[in-house]
PDB file of C-alpha atoms in Angstrom:
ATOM      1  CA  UNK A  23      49.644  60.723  55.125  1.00  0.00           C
ATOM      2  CA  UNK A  24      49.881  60.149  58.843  1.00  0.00           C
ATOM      3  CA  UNK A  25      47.229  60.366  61.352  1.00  0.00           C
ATOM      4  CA  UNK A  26      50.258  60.929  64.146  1.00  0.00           C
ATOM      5  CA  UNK A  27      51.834  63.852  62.374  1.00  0.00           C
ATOM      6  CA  UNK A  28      51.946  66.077  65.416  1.00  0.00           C
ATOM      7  CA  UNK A  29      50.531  64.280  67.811  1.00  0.00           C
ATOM      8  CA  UNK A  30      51.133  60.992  68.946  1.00  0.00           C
ATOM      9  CA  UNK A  31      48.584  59.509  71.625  1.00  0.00           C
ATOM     10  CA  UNK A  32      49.159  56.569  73.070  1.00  0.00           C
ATOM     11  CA  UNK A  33      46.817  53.865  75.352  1.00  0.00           C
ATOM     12  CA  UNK A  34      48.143  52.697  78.115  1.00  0.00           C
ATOM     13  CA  UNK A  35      47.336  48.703  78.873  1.00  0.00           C
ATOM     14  CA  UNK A  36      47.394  47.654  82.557  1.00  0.00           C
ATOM     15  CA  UNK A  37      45.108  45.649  85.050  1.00  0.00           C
ATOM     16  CA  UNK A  38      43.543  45.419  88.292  1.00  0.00           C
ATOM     17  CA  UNK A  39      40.493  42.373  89.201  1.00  0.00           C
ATOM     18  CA  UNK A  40      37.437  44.676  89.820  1.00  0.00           C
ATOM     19  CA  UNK A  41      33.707  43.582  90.257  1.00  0.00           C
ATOM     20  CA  UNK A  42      31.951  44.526  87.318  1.00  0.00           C
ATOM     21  CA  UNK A  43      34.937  44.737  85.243  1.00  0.00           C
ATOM     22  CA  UNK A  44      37.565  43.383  83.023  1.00  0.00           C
ATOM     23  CA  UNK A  45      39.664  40.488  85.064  1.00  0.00           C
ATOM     24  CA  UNK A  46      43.493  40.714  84.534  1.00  0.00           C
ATOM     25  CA  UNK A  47      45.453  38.447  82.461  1.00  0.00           C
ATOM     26  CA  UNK A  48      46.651  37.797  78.745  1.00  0.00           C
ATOM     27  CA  UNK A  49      44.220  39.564  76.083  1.00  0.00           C
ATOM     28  CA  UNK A  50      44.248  38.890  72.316  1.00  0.00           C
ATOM     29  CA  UNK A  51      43.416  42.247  70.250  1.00  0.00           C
ATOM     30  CA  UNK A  52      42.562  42.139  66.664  1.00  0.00           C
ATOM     31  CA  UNK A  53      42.214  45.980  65.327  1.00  0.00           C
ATOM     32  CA  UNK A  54      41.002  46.898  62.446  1.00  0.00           C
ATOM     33  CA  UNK A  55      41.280  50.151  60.667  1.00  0.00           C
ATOM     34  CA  UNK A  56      39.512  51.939  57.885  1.00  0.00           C
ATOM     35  CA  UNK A  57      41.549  54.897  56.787  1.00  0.00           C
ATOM     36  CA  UNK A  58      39.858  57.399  54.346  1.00  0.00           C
ATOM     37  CA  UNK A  59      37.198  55.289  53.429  1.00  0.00           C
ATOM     38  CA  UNK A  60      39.920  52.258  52.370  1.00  0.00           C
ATOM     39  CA  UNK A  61      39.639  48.742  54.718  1.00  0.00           C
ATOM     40  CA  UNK A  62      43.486  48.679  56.274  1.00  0.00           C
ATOM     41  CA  UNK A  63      44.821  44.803  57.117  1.00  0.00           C
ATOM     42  CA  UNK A  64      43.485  43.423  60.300  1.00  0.00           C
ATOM     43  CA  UNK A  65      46.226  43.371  63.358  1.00  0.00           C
ATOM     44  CA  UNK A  66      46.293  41.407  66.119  1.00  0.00           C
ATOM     45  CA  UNK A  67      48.306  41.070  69.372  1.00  0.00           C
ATOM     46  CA  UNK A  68      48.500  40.300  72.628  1.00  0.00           C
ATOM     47  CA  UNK A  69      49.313  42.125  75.779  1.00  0.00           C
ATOM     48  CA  UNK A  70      48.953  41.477  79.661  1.00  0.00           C
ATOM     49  CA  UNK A  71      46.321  43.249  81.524  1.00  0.00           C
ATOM     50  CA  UNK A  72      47.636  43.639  85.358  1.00  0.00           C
ATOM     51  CA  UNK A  73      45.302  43.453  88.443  1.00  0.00           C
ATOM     52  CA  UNK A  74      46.320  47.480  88.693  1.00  0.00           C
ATOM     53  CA  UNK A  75      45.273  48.423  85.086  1.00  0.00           C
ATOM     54  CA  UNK A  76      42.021  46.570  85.222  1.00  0.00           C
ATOM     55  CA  UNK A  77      40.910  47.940  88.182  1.00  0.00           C
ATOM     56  CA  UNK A  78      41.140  51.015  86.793  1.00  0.00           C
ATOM     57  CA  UNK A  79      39.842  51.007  82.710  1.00  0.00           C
ATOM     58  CA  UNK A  80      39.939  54.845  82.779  1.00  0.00           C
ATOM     59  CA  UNK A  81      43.626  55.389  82.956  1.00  0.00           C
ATOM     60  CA  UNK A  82      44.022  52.271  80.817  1.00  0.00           C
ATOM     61  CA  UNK A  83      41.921  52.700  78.369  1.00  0.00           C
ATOM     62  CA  UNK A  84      42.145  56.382  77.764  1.00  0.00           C
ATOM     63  CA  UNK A  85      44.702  58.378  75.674  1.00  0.00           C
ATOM     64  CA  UNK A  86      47.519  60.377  76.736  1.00  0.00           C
ATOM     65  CA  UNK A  87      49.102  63.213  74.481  1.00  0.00           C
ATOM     66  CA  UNK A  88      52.307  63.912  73.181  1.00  0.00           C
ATOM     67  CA  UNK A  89      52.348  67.125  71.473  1.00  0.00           C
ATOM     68  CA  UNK A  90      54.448  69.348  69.401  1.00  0.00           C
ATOM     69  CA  UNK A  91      53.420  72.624  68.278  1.00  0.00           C
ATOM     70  CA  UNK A  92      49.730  71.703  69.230  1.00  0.00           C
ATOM     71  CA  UNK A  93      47.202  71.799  72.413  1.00  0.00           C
ATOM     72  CA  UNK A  94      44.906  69.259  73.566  1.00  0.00           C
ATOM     73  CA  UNK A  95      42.347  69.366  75.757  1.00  0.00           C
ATOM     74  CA  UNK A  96      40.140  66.304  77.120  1.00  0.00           C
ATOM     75  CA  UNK A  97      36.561  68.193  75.787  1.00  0.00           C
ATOM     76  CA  UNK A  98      33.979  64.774  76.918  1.00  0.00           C
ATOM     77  CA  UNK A  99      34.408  61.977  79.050  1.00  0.00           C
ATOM     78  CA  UNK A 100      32.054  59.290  80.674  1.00  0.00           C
ATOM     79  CA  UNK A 101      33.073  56.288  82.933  1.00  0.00           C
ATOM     80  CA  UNK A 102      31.317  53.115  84.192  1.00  0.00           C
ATOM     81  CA  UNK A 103      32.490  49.908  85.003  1.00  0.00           C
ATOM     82  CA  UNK A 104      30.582  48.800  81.761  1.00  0.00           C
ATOM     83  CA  UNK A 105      31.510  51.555  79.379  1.00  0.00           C
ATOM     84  CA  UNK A 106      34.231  54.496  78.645  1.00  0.00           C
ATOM     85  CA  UNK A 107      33.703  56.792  76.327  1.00  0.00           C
ATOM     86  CA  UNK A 108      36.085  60.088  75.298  1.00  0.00           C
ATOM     87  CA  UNK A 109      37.231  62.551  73.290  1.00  0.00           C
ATOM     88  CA  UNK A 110      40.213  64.617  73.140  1.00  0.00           C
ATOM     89  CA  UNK A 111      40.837  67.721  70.515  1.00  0.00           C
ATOM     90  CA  UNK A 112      44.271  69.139  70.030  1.00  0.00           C
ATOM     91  CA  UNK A 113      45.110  72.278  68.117  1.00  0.00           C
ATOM     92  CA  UNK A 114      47.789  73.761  66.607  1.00  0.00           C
ATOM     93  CA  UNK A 115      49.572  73.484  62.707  1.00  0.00           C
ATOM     94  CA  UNK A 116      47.362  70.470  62.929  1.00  0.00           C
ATOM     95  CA  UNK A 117      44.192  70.104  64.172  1.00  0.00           C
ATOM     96  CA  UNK A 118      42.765  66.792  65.685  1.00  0.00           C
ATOM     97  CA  UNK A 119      39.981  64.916  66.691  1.00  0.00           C
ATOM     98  CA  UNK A 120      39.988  61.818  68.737  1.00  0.00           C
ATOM     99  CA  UNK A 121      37.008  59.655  70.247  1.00  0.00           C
ATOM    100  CA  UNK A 122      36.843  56.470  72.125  1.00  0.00           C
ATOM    101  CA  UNK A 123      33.514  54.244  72.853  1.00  0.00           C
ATOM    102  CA  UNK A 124      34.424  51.304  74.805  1.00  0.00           C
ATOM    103  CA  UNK A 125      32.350  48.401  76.012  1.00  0.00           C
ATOM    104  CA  UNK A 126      32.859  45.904  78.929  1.00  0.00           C
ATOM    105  CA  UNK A 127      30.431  43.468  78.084  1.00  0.00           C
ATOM    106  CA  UNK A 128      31.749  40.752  80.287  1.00  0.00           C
ATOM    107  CA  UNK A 129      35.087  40.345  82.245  1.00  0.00           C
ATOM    108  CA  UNK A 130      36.743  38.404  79.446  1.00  0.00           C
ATOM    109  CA  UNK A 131      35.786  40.854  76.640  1.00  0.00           C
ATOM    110  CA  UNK A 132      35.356  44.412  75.351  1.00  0.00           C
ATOM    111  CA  UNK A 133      34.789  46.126  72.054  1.00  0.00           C
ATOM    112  CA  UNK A 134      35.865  49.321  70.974  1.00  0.00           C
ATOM    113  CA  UNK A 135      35.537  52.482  67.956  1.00  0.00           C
ATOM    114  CA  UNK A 136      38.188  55.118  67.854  1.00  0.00           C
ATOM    115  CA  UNK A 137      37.856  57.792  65.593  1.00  0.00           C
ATOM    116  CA  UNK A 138      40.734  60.141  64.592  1.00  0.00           C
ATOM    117  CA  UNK A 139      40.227  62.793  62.325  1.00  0.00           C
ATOM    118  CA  UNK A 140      43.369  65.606  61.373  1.00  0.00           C
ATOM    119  CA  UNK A 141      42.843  68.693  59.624  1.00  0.00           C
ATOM    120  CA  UNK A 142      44.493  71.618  58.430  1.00  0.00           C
ATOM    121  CA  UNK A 143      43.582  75.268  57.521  1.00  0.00           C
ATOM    122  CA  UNK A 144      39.759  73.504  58.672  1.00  0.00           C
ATOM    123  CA  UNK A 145      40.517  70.887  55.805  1.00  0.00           C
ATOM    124  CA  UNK A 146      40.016  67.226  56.702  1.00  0.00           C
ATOM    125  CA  UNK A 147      43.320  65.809  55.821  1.00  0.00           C
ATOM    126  CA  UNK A 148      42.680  62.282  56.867  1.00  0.00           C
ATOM    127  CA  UNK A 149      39.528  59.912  58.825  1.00  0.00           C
ATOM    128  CA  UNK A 150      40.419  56.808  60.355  1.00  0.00           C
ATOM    129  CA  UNK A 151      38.110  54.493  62.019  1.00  0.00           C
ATOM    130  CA  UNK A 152      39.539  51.910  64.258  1.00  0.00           C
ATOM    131  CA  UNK A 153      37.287  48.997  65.839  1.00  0.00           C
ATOM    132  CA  UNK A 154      39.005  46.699  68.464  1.00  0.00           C
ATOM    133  CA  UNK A 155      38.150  43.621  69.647  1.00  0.00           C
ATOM    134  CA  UNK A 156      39.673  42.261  73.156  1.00  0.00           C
ATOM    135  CA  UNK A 157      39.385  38.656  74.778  1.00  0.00           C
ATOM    136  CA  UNK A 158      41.028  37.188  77.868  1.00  0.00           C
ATOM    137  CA  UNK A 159      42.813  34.346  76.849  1.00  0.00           C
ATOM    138  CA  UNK A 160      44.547  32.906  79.726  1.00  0.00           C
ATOM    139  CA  UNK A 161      46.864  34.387  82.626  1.00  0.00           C
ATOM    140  CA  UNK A 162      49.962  36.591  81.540  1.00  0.00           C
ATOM    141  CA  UNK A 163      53.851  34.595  81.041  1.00  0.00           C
ATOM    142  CA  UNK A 164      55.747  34.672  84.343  1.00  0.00           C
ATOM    143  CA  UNK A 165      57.936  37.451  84.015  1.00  0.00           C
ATOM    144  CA  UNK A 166      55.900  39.996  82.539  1.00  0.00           C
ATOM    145  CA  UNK A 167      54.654  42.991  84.390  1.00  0.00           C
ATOM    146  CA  UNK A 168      54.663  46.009  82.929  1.00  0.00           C
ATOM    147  CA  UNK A 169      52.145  45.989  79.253  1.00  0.00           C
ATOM    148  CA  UNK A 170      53.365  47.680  76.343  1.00  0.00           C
ATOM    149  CA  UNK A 171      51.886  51.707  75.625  1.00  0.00           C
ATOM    150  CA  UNK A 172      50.420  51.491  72.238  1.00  0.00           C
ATOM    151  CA  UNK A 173      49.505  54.318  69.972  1.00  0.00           C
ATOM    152  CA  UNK A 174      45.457  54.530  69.319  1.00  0.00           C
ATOM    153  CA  UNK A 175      45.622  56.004  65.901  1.00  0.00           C
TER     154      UNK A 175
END
């Protein structure tokens, strides 16, 4: 099974220096996902945060849609410079159910749950729970300015 059967979201990483917010630079990630109930292998990586896509955790941090034969539709979102939370539902010959609870505990860190959850015919087909860690490490490699867009699910 695959959570991204007809939709593929993806997170956009970027930064920006803000006041009460993340500071821009090299971040370590380790992600780890439960799918159905069953503990997936811990990932990590690393991607550059730029002063743009800090200043504004929203865009970064939020999901975009790429659909086929489905609709989705932002249904909840809340923004601080401390938290972001969201949730976007998509229908169509497969039904999903994203959320995002971010934290911004201190300029070098944040925590995170995402939820996806697909169904068909109103069957759950598949639940995965994703929990991300991220911590500034250092200052991105000369040379790189654009971060990487990552699927969330």
């Amino acid at each position: 099974r695959d959570c991204a059967l007809s939709v593929a979201l993806v997170l956009a990483v970027s930064s920006h220096a803000m006041a009460d917010g993340l500071l821009a630079g090299q971040w370590a990630t380790v992600q780890s996902a439960e799918i159905d109930g069953v503990v997936g292998p811990v990932q990590r990586g690393t991607r550059c945060l730029t002063p743009e896509a800090v200043a504004d955790h929203d865009k970064t941090f939020s999901p975009i849609s790429r659909t086929t034969n489905s609709t989705c539709e932002r249904v909840e979102h809340e923004s601080t410079p401390q938290r972001l939370k969201w949730r976007l539902q998509c229908t169509g010959q497969i039904d999903v159910d994203v959320t995002g609870a971010f934290t911004f505990d201190t300029p070098d860190h944040y925590s995170a749950i995402i939820t996806a959850r697909s169904f068909t015919q109103g069957r759950l087909m598949q639940s995965v729970r994703t929990s991300i860690e991220g911590q500034r490490v250092g200052k991105c490699p000369k040379g790189l300015r654009k971060p990487p867009r990552r699927p969330i699910s």
